[in-house]
Each structure stands twice: as structure tokens, then as C-alpha cells.
Amino acid sequence: MPLLEVKDLRKSFGETEVLKGVSFTLEGGEVLSIIGASGGGKTTLLRCLNFLETPDSGEILVNGERVFYIDEQTGKPVTVPGVQNIMGLVFQQFNLFPQYSVKENLTLAPILHAKSDKAKYRQNKKEIHDEIEQQADEMLEMVGLSEKADKYPCFLSGGQQQRVAIARALMLSPEVLCFDEPTSSLDPELTGEVLKVIKDLKSPERAMVVVTHELEFARAVSDKVIFMADGVIDEMGTPDEVLVNPKSEKTIAFLNVPKGY
């Protein structure tokens, strides 16, 4: 059973159809990179997967359970409660809170989530905070930034800020972790450290989706690559199949490589 299954996902803005029926599956432990020219639907797909946009139709399943679908009786979209904790998103511009320390950036969302159960939070406040603090320490150690826990984002390099953003996204233990252009704001020498972290995050319990323009990055980190154009998946396969020996004329034109290379 796939960890993530997307079925015929469609999304329009006014009369403009941006996603025209996107379907794919992703197993636990796999990394999927999505490439393509601007306007092809990549970012909209990522936003739909994280429910920052509501699809017009289609289904999203995680471990066989529908987390998004269209109710057959009402015709209205249904998003399963708590699904935001199933999906995690690392933004292109990091989106760290500058007024909070690195560790506070990690603990903020889990504490707010814990407070949503008022009775449990009142009874177990200290234990909950201690557990969240310990988890934050573990996440920072995972991304190699334990020594930066008390620093503020402005004192970190771009690569370090992106690693903090990754650690923050992991705090709610998402089953699907998405990245929106994770290296586009970084100097080339910092890209390698983010690439290493993403590779180290591969786990049978997690799938990862990366939207990127950097083809070498996609080839290095991915198990599957999708080329999107005009709101559809134009080509899908392994990194070598799509990036080295593409078959679609649109993919070939995008990569600017001769057919059969």
C-alpha cells in the first residue's frame, strides 16, 4: 500500500484550470522531485497537498486512508480533522520567527497544539513541555545544530536557517514532508548541507515531495521525478529516466538535451 496516493487532483482559480487531473503514488522512504517551468502547476500541487489551497476535486490518501475527498451527497470538499499534522511543509524563504530563538521556533507549534486539549494540558503541563523540549533537542541534533538552540535566526547562515526550518517541520512527525524550492535561496556552497539533511531524513515511515528548479539536486536526492507542464504530469520516472533520457518532447525541450542522451 502506498504511503501517499494522489488521485485526479484538480484545481482552478476562476476560469484558469491550474491542475488538470494529477495522479501519483509514493511509497514510504521515497523522495519525489517535481520539476517544470513556472506556471506548470508545481507550487499549486504542493499547496494542495498541504491544504493551503483546497482542491476542487480528487482524492488524497495517506496509508490507505482518505484525508481529502469530495462528499458524494453534498459535493463539498472534505478535509479530515488533524490532517495538517500528517503533512509538513518547509518553505522556500524559511519563514522562521525572528523574535524567537531557534529552539522556540521548534517548540511553538507543538505547544499550541498541546494547548488545544485544555484539560489534558492543565493536568500535564510540565510533562508536556519537557517532552516537547526533549524532542526539539533531538531534532536539532538530527540536523546538526544543537549548538545553535539559543541563537536567533538572524545569527544563522541561510543553510542553517533552512535546516532549522526542516527540524521545525519534523516536530509534529508528519508522514509526508514537502519542500518548496529548499535550496533556491542558498549560495551554491550551502546547498550540499541541505541536500545531506534531506538524504538523512529518508525513512520507511516518511515520504518526501520536493519542488525544485535545480536538476542536479533533484537527481542526487530523488527516487522518482515528475515533470509537470500545463497542469498535468507530462513525464514520470526515475531520475535517470526523466533527467538523463527523457521521452516526452516537452521534457526534452525543458531540459534542452538531445533525445536519447
Coordinates of N, CA, C and O in Angstrom, one line a residue, residues 65-180:
E65 N -5.9 5.7 3.9 CA -7.0 6.5 4.5 C -7.2 7.8 3.8 O -6.2 8.5 3.6
R66 N -8.4 8.1 3.4 CA -8.7 9.3 2.7 C -8.6 10.5 3.7 O -9.2 10.6 4.7
V67 N -7.7 11.5 3.3 CA -7.5 12.7 4.1 C -8.2 13.9 3.4 O -8.4 14.9 4.0
F68 N -8.4 13.7 2.1 CA -9.2 14.7 1.4 C -10.0 14.0 0.3 O -9.5 13.1 -0.4
Y69 N -11.3 14.4 0.2 CA -12.2 13.9 -0.9 C -13.4 14.8 -1.0 O -13.5 15.8 -0.3
I70 N -14.2 14.5 -2.0 CA -15.4 15.3 -2.3 C -16.6 14.4 -1.8 O -16.7 13.3 -2.2
D71 N -17.4 15.0 -0.9 CA -18.5 14.3 -0.4 C -19.5 14.0 -1.5 O -19.9 15.0 -2.2
E72 N -19.9 12.8 -1.7 CA -20.8 12.4 -2.8 C -22.2 13.0 -2.7 O -22.8 13.3 -3.7
Q73 N -22.7 13.2 -1.5 CA -24.0 13.7 -1.3 C -24.1 15.3 -1.4 O -25.0 15.8 -2.0
T74 N -23.1 15.9 -0.8 CA -23.1 17.4 -0.8 C -22.3 18.0 -1.9 O -22.6 19.2 -2.3
G75 N -21.4 17.2 -2.5 CA -20.5 17.8 -3.5 C -19.4 18.7 -2.9 O -18.7 19.4 -3.7
K76 N -19.3 18.8 -1.6 CA -18.4 19.7 -1.0 C -17.1 19.0 -0.6 O -17.1 17.8 -0.3
P77 N -16.0 19.7 -0.6 CA -14.7 19.1 -0.2 C -14.7 18.8 1.2 O -15.2 19.5 2.1
V78 N -14.0 17.6 1.6 CA -13.9 17.2 3.0 C -12.4 17.0 3.3 O -11.7 16.3 2.6
T79 N -12.0 17.7 4.3 CA -10.6 17.5 4.8 C -10.7 16.9 6.2 O -11.3 17.4 7.1
V80 N -10.0 15.8 6.4 CA -10.1 15.1 7.7 C -9.4 16.0 8.8 O -8.3 16.5 8.6
P81 N -10.1 16.1 9.9 CA -9.5 16.9 11.0 C -8.1 16.4 11.4 O -7.9 15.2 11.5
G82 N -7.2 17.3 11.7 CA -5.9 17.0 12.1 C -4.9 16.6 11.0 O -3.8 16.3 11.2
V83 N -5.4 16.8 9.7 CA -4.6 16.4 8.6 C -3.3 17.2 8.5 O -2.3 16.8 7.9
Q84 N -3.4 18.5 9.0 CA -2.3 19.3 9.0 C -1.1 18.7 9.7 O 0.1 19.1 9.4
N85 N -1.3 17.8 10.6 CA -0.2 17.2 11.3 C 0.4 16.0 10.6 O 1.4 15.5 10.9
I86 N -0.4 15.6 9.5 CA 0.1 14.5 8.7 C 1.1 15.0 7.7 O 2.0 14.3 7.3
M87 N 0.8 16.2 7.2 CA 1.6 16.8 6.2 C 2.5 17.9 6.8 O 2.1 18.7 7.6
G88 N 3.8 18.0 6.4 CA 4.7 19.0 6.8 C 5.2 19.8 5.6 O 5.4 19.2 4.5
L89 N 5.5 21.1 5.8 CA 6.0 21.9 4.6 C 7.1 22.7 5.1 O 7.1 23.4 6.1
V90 N 8.2 22.7 4.3 CA 9.4 23.5 4.5 C 9.4 24.6 3.4 O 9.4 24.3 2.2
F91 N 9.3 25.8 3.8 CA 9.1 26.9 2.9 C 10.4 27.4 2.2 O 11.5 27.2 2.8
Q92 N 10.3 28.0 1.1 CA 11.4 28.5 0.3 C 12.2 29.5 1.1 O 13.4 29.5 1.1
Q93 N 11.5 30.4 1.8 CA 12.2 31.5 2.5 C 12.3 31.3 4.0 O 12.4 32.2 4.8
F94 N 12.3 30.0 4.4 CA 12.5 29.6 5.8 C 11.3 29.9 6.7 O 10.8 29.0 7.4
N95 N 10.8 31.1 6.6 CA 9.6 31.6 7.5 C 9.8 31.3 9.0 O 8.9 30.9 9.7
L96 N 11.1 31.5 9.4 CA 11.3 31.4 10.9 C 10.8 32.7 11.5 O 10.9 33.8 10.9
F97 N 10.4 32.6 12.8 CA 10.0 33.8 13.5 C 11.2 34.4 14.1 O 11.9 33.9 15.0
P98 N 11.5 35.7 13.7 CA 12.8 36.3 14.1 C 12.9 36.6 15.5 O 14.0 36.8 16.1
Q99 N 11.7 36.8 16.2 CA 11.7 37.2 17.6 C 11.9 36.0 18.6 O 12.0 36.2 19.8
Y100 N 11.9 34.8 18.0 CA 12.1 33.6 18.8 C 13.5 32.9 18.5 O 14.0 33.0 17.4
S101 N 14.0 32.3 19.6 CA 15.2 31.5 19.4 C 15.0 30.3 18.5 O 13.8 30.0 18.2
V102 N 16.1 29.7 18.1 CA 15.9 28.5 17.2 C 15.1 27.5 17.9 O 14.1 26.9 17.3
K103 N 15.3 27.2 19.2 CA 14.6 26.2 19.9 C 13.1 26.6 20.1 O 12.2 25.8 19.9
E104 N 12.9 27.9 20.3 CA 11.5 28.3 20.5 C 10.7 28.2 19.1 O 9.5 28.0 19.1
N105 N 11.4 28.4 18.0 CA 10.8 28.2 16.7 C 10.3 26.8 16.6 O 9.3 26.5 16.0
L106 N 11.0 25.8 17.1 CA 10.7 24.4 17.0 C 9.5 24.1 18.0 O 8.6 23.2 17.6
T107 N 9.5 24.6 19.2 CA 8.5 24.2 20.2 C 7.2 24.9 20.1 O 6.2 24.5 20.7
L108 N 7.1 26.1 19.4 CA 5.9 26.9 19.4 C 4.7 26.1 18.9 O 3.7 26.1 19.6
A109 N 4.8 25.5 17.7 CA 3.6 24.8 17.2 C 3.2 23.6 18.0 O 2.0 23.5 18.3
P110 N 4.1 22.8 18.5 CA 3.7 21.6 19.3 C 3.0 22.1 20.6 O 2.1 21.5 21.1
I111 N 3.5 23.2 21.2 CA 2.9 23.7 22.4 C 1.5 24.2 22.2 O 0.5 23.9 22.9
L112 N 1.3 24.9 21.1 CA 0.0 25.4 20.7 C -0.9 24.2 20.4 O -2.1 24.3 20.8
H113 N -0.4 23.2 19.8 CA -1.2 22.0 19.5 C -1.6 21.3 20.8 O -2.8 20.9 21.0
A114 N -0.7 21.2 21.7 CA -1.0 20.6 23.0 C -2.0 21.4 23.8 O -2.9 20.8 24.5
K115 N -2.0 22.7 23.7 CA -2.9 23.6 24.4 C -4.4 23.4 23.9 O -5.3 23.8 24.6
S116 N -4.5 22.9 22.7 CA -5.9 22.7 22.1 C -6.7 21.7 22.9 O -7.9 21.8 22.9
D117 N -6.0 20.8 23.6 CA -6.7 19.9 24.6 C -6.5 20.5 26.0 O -5.6 20.2 26.7
K118 N -7.4 21.4 26.3 CA -7.2 22.2 27.5 C -7.1 21.4 28.8 O -6.2 21.7 29.7
A119 N -8.0 20.4 29.0 CA -8.0 19.6 30.2 C -6.7 18.9 30.3 O -6.0 18.9 31.4
K120 N -6.3 18.2 29.3 CA -5.0 17.4 29.3 C -3.8 18.3 29.6 O -2.9 18.0 30.3
Y121 N -3.8 19.5 28.9 CA -2.7 20.4 29.1 C -2.6 20.9 30.5 O -1.5 21.0 31.1
R122 N -3.7 21.3 31.1 CA -3.7 21.8 32.5 C -3.1 20.7 33.5 O -2.4 21.0 34.4
Q123 N -3.5 19.5 33.2 CA -3.1 18.4 34.1 C -1.7 18.0 34.0 O -1.0 17.5 34.9
N124 N -1.1 18.1 32.8 CA 0.2 17.6 32.5 C 1.1 18.6 31.8 O 2.0 18.3 31.0
K125 N 1.0 19.9 32.2 CA 1.7 20.9 31.6 C 3.2 20.7 31.6 O 3.9 20.8 30.6
K126 N 3.8 20.4 32.8 CA 5.2 20.3 32.9 C 5.7 19.1 32.0 O 6.7 19.2 31.3
E127 N 5.0 18.0 32.1 CA 5.4 16.8 31.4 C 5.4 17.0 29.9 O 6.3 16.6 29.1
I128 N 4.3 17.7 29.4 CA 4.2 18.0 28.0 C 5.3 18.9 27.5 O 5.9 18.7 26.5
H129 N 5.6 20.0 28.3 CA 6.7 20.9 27.9 C 8.0 20.2 27.9 O 8.9 20.4 27.0
D130 N 8.3 19.3 28.9 CA 9.5 18.6 29.0 C 9.7 17.7 27.8 O 10.8 17.6 27.2
E131 N 8.6 17.0 27.4 CA 8.6 16.1 26.2 C 8.9 16.9 24.9 O 9.7 16.5 24.1
I132 N 8.2 18.0 24.8 CA 8.4 18.9 23.6 C 9.9 19.4 23.5 O 10.5 19.4 22.4
E133 N 10.4 19.8 24.7 CA 11.8 20.3 24.7 C 12.8 19.3 24.3 O 13.7 19.5 23.6
Q134 N 12.5 18.1 24.8 CA 13.4 16.9 24.5 C 13.4 16.6 23.0 O 14.4 16.4 22.4
Q135 N 12.2 16.6 22.5 CA 12.0 16.4 21.0 C 12.7 17.4 20.2 O 13.4 17.1 19.2
A136 N 12.6 18.7 20.6 CA 13.3 19.8 19.9 C 14.8 19.6 19.9 O 15.5 19.8 18.9
D137 N 15.3 19.2 21.1 CA 16.8 18.9 21.2 C 17.2 17.8 20.2 O 18.2 17.8 19.6
E138 N 16.3 16.7 20.1 CA 16.6 15.6 19.2 C 16.6 16.1 17.8 O 17.4 15.6 17.0
M139 N 15.6 16.9 17.4 CA 15.5 17.4 16.0 C 16.7 18.2 15.7 O 17.3 18.1 14.6
L140 N 17.2 19.1 16.6 CA 18.3 19.9 16.3 C 19.6 19.1 16.2 O 20.5 19.4 15.3
E141 N 19.7 18.1 17.0 CA 20.9 17.2 16.8 C 20.8 16.5 15.5 O 21.9 16.3 14.8
M142 N 19.6 16.1 15.0 CA 19.5 15.4 13.8 C 20.0 16.3 12.6 O 20.6 15.7 11.7
V143 N 19.7 17.6 12.7 CA 20.1 18.4 11.6 C 21.5 19.1 11.9 O 21.9 20.0 11.1
G144 N 22.1 18.7 12.9 CA 23.5 19.2 13.2 C 23.6 20.6 13.8 O 24.5 21.3 13.5
L145 N 22.5 21.0 14.5 CA 22.5 22.4 15.0 C 22.2 22.5 16.5 O 21.7 23.5 17.0
S146 N 22.6 21.5 17.3 CA 22.4 21.5 18.7 C 23.0 22.8 19.4 O 22.4 23.3 20.3
E147 N 24.2 23.2 18.9 CA 24.8 24.3 19.5 C 24.2 25.7 19.2 O 24.5 26.7 19.8
K148 N 23.2 25.7 18.3 CA 22.5 26.9 17.9 C 21.2 27.1 18.6 O 20.4 28.0 18.2
A149 N 20.8 26.2 19.5 CA 19.5 26.2 20.1 C 19.0 27.6 20.6 O 17.9 27.9 20.5
D150 N 19.9 28.3 21.2 CA 19.6 29.6 21.9 C 19.8 30.8 21.0 O 19.6 31.9 21.4
K151 N 20.3 30.5 19.8 CA 20.6 31.6 18.9 C 19.3 32.1 18.2 O 18.3 31.4 18.1
Y152 N 19.3 33.3 17.7 CA 18.2 33.8 16.9 C 18.5 33.7 15.4 O 19.6 33.6 15.0
P153 N 17.4 33.5 14.6 CA 17.6 33.2 13.2 C 18.6 34.2 12.5 O 19.3 33.8 11.5
C154 N 18.6 35.5 12.9 CA 19.4 36.4 12.2 C 20.9 36.1 12.3 O 21.8 36.7 11.6
F155 N 21.3 35.3 13.3 CA 22.7 35.0 13.5 C 23.1 33.7 12.8 O 24.2 33.2 13.0
L156 N 22.2 33.1 12.0 CA 22.4 31.9 11.3 C 22.6 32.1 9.8 O 22.1 33.1 9.3
S157 N 23.4 31.3 9.2 CA 23.6 31.3 7.7 C 22.3 30.8 7.1 O 21.4 30.2 7.8
G158 N 22.1 31.0 5.8 CA 20.9 30.6 5.1 C 20.8 29.1 5.2 O 19.7 28.6 5.4
G159 N 21.9 28.3 5.0 CA 21.8 26.9 5.1 C 21.4 26.4 6.5 O 20.6 25.5 6.6
Q160 N 21.9 27.1 7.5 CA 21.5 26.8 8.9 C 20.0 27.1 9.2 O 19.3 26.3 9.8
Q161 N 19.5 28.2 8.6 CA 18.1 28.6 8.8 C 17.2 27.5 8.1 O 16.2 27.1 8.6
Q162 N 17.7 27.1 6.9 CA 16.9 26.1 6.2 C 16.8 24.7 7.0 O 15.8 24.1 7.1
R163 N 17.9 24.4 7.7 CA 18.0 23.2 8.5 C 17.1 23.3 9.7 O 16.4 22.4 10.1
V164 N 17.0 24.5 10.3 CA 16.1 24.8 11.4 C 14.7 24.6 10.9 O 13.8 24.0 11.6
A165 N 14.4 25.1 9.7 CA 13.0 25.0 9.2 C 12.6 23.6 8.9 O 11.5 23.2 9.2
I166 N 13.6 22.7 8.5 CA 13.3 21.3 8.4 C 13.1 20.7 9.7 O 12.1 19.9 9.9
A167 N 13.9 21.0 10.7 CA 13.7 20.5 12.1 C 12.3 20.9 12.6 O 11.6 20.1 13.2
R168 N 11.9 22.1 12.4 CA 10.6 22.6 12.8 C 9.5 21.8 12.2 O 8.5 21.4 12.8
A169 N 9.6 21.5 10.9 CA 8.6 20.8 10.2 C 8.4 19.4 10.7 O 7.4 18.7 10.6
L170 N 9.5 18.8 11.2 CA 9.5 17.4 11.7 C 8.9 17.3 13.1 O 8.7 16.2 13.6
M171 N 8.7 18.4 13.8 CA 8.3 18.4 15.2 C 6.9 17.7 15.4 O 6.7 17.1 16.5
L172 N 6.1 17.8 14.4 CA 4.7 17.1 14.6 C 4.7 15.8 13.9 O 3.7 15.2 13.7
S173 N 5.9 15.3 13.6 CA 6.1 13.9 13.0 C 5.2 13.7 11.8 O 4.4 12.7 11.7
P174 N 5.3 14.5 10.7 CA 4.5 14.3 9.6 C 4.9 13.1 8.8 O 6.0 12.7 8.8
E175 N 3.9 12.5 8.2 CA 4.1 11.3 7.4 C 4.6 11.6 6.0 O 5.2 10.8 5.3
V176 N 4.2 12.8 5.5 CA 4.6 13.3 4.2 C 5.2 14.7 4.5 O 4.6 15.6 5.0
L177 N 6.5 14.9 4.1 CA 7.2 16.1 4.3 C 7.5 16.7 2.9 O 8.1 16.1 2.1
C178 N 7.1 18.0 2.7 CA 7.2 18.6 1.5 C 8.2 19.8 1.6 O 8.3 20.5 2.6
F179 N 8.9 20.1 0.5 CA 9.8 21.1 0.4 C 9.5 22.0 -0.8 O 9.4 21.5 -1.9
D180 N 9.4 23.3 -0.6 CA 9.2 24.2 -1.7 C 10.5 25.0 -2.0 O 10.9 25.9 -1.3

